[in-house]
Short mmCIF file of C-alpha atoms in Angstrom, two decimals:
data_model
loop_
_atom_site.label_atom_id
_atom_site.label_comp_id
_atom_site.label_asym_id
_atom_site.label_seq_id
_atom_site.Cartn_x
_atom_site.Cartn_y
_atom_site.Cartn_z
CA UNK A 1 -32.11 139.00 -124.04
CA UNK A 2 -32.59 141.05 -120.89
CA UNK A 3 -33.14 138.16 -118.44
CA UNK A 4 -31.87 134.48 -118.41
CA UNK A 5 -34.69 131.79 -118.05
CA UNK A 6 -32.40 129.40 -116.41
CA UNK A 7 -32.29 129.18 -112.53
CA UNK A 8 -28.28 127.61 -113.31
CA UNK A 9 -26.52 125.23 -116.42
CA UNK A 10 -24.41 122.44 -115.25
CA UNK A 11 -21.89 121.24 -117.52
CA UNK A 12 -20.04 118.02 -117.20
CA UNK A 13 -17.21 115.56 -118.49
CA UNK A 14 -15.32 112.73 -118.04
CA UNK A 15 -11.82 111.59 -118.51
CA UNK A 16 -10.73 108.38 -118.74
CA UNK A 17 -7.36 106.99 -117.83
CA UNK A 18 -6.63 106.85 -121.76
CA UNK A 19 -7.38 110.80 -122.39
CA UNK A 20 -5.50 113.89 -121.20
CA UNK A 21 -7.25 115.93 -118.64
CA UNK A 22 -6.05 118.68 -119.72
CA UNK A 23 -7.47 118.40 -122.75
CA UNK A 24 -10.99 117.74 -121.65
CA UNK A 25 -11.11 120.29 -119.34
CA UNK A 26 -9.87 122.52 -122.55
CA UNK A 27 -12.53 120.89 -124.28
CA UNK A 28 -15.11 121.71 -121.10
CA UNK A 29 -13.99 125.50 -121.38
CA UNK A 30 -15.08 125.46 -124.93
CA UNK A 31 -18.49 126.62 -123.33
CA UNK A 32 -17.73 128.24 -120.34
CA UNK A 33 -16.77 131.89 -119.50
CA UNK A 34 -12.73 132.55 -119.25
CA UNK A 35 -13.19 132.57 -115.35
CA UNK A 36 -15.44 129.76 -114.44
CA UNK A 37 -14.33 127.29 -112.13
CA UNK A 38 -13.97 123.54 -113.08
CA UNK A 39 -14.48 121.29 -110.01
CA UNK A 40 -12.70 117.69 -110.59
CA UNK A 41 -13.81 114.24 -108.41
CA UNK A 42 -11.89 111.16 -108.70
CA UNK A 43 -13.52 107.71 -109.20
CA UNK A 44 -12.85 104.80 -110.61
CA UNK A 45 -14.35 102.17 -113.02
CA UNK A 46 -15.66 98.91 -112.77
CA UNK A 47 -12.16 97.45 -113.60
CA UNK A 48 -10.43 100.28 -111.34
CA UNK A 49 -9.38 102.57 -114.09
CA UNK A 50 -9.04 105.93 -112.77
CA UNK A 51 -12.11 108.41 -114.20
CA UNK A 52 -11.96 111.96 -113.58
CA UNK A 53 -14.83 113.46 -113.61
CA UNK A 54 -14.88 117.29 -114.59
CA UNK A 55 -17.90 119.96 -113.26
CA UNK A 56 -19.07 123.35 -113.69
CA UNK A 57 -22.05 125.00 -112.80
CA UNK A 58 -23.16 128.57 -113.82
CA UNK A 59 -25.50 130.64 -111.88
CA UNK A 60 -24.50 134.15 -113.17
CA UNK A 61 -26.71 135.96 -115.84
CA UNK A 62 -24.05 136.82 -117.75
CA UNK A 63 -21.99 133.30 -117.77
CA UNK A 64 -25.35 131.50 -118.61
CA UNK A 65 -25.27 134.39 -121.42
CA UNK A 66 -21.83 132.86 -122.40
CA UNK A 67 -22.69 129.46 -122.82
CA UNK A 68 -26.45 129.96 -124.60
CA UNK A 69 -24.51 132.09 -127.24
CA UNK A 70 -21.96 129.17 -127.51
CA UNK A 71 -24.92 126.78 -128.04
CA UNK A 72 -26.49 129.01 -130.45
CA UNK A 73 -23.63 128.96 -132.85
CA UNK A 74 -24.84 125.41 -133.42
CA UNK A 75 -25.00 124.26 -137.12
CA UNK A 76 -28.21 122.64 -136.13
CA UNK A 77 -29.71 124.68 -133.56
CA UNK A 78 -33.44 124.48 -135.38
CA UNK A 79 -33.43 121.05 -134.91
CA UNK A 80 -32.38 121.51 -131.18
CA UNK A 81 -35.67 123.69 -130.41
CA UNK A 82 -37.47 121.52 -132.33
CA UNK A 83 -36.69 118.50 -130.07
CA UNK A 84 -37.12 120.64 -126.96
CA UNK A 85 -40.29 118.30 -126.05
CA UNK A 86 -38.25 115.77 -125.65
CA UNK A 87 -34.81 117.33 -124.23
CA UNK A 88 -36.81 119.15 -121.31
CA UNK A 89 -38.09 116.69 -118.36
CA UNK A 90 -41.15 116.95 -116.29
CA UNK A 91 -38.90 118.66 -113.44
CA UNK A 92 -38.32 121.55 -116.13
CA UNK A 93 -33.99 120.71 -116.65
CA UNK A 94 -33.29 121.04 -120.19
CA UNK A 95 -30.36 118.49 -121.19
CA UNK A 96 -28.26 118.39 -124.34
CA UNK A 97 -25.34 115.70 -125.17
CA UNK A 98 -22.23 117.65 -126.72
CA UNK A 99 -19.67 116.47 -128.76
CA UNK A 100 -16.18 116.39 -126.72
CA UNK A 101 -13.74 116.00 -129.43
CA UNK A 102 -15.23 119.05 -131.27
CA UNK A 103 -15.22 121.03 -128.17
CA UNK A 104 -11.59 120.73 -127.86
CA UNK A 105 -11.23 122.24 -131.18
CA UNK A 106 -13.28 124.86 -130.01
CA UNK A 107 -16.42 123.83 -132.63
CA UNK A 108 -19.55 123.26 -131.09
CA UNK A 109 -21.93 119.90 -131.94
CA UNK A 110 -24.28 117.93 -130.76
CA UNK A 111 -22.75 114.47 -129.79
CA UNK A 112 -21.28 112.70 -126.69
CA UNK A 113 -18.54 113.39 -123.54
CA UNK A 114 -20.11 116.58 -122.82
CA UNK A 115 -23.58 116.76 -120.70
CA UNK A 116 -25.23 119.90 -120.28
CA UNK A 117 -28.09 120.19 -117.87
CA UNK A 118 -29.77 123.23 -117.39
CA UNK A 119 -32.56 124.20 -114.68
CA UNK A 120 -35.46 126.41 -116.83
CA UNK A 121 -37.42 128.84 -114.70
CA UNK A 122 -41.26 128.02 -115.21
CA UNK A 123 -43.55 129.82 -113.04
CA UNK A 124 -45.79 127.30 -112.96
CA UNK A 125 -43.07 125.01 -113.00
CA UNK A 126 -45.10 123.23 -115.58
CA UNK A 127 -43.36 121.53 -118.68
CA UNK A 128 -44.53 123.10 -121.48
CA UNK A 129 -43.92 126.69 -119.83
CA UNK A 130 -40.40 125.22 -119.45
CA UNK A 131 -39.90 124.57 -123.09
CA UNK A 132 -41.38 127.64 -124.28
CA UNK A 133 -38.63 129.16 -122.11
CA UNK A 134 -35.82 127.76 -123.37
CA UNK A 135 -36.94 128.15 -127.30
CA UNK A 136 -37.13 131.61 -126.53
CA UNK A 137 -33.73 131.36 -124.79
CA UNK A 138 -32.09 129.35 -127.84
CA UNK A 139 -33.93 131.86 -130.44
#
């Protein structure tokens, strides 16, 4: 794949005041590239436990390269392109729900503490030309 249909991926967790952030940032660098930088923000809960929130966003060919091939190795990729209709908006970002504790044994699954959000380049910026990019991107 010579070009990247993906204007950037955004990749995020959070860690509540009963996990180790250490561990879900490990579990956030399951997908990214060795050298990709993790922002963190503070906030807090409704009952003022602490939440960390963890961020990265890739904009470089190559690291978006990096986490499609992670996302590929999916056990159920085919029925990730096949739900692409519904996992692409009308604003062409692609989003998938990953699984957190699986990250952080470095296995990759569908499943929740891990939101990735990816821009698709359309041209037009048109839905369906969005989700024929990223099947081809995921293929």
């Amino acid at each position: 794949m010579a070009s990247v249909p993906f204007h950037y991926i955004d990749l995020r967790a959070f860690c509540y005041a009963t996990e180790d952030d250490q561990r879900v940032e490990d579990a956030l660098r399951a997908y990214l590239p060795e050298d990709a930088e993790i922002e963190r923000m503070k906030s807090e809960g409704h009952l003022g436990d602490r939440i960390l929130i963890l961020s990265a966003r890739v904009e470089n060919a190559d690291e978006m390269r990096h986490i499609l091939g992670r996302l590929r190795e999916l056990d159920d990729i085919e029925d990730l392109r096949d739900e692409l209709d519904q996992r692409v908006d009308d604003n062409c970002s692609f989003f998938v729900s990953l699984d957190k504790q699986a990250a952080y044994r470095d296995e990759i699954e569908l499943g929740d503490g891990i939101t990735l959000r990816a821009k698709v380049e359309a041209y037009p910026a048109k839905k369906d030309a969005a989700v024929e990019n990223a099947r081809k991107a995921l293929s």
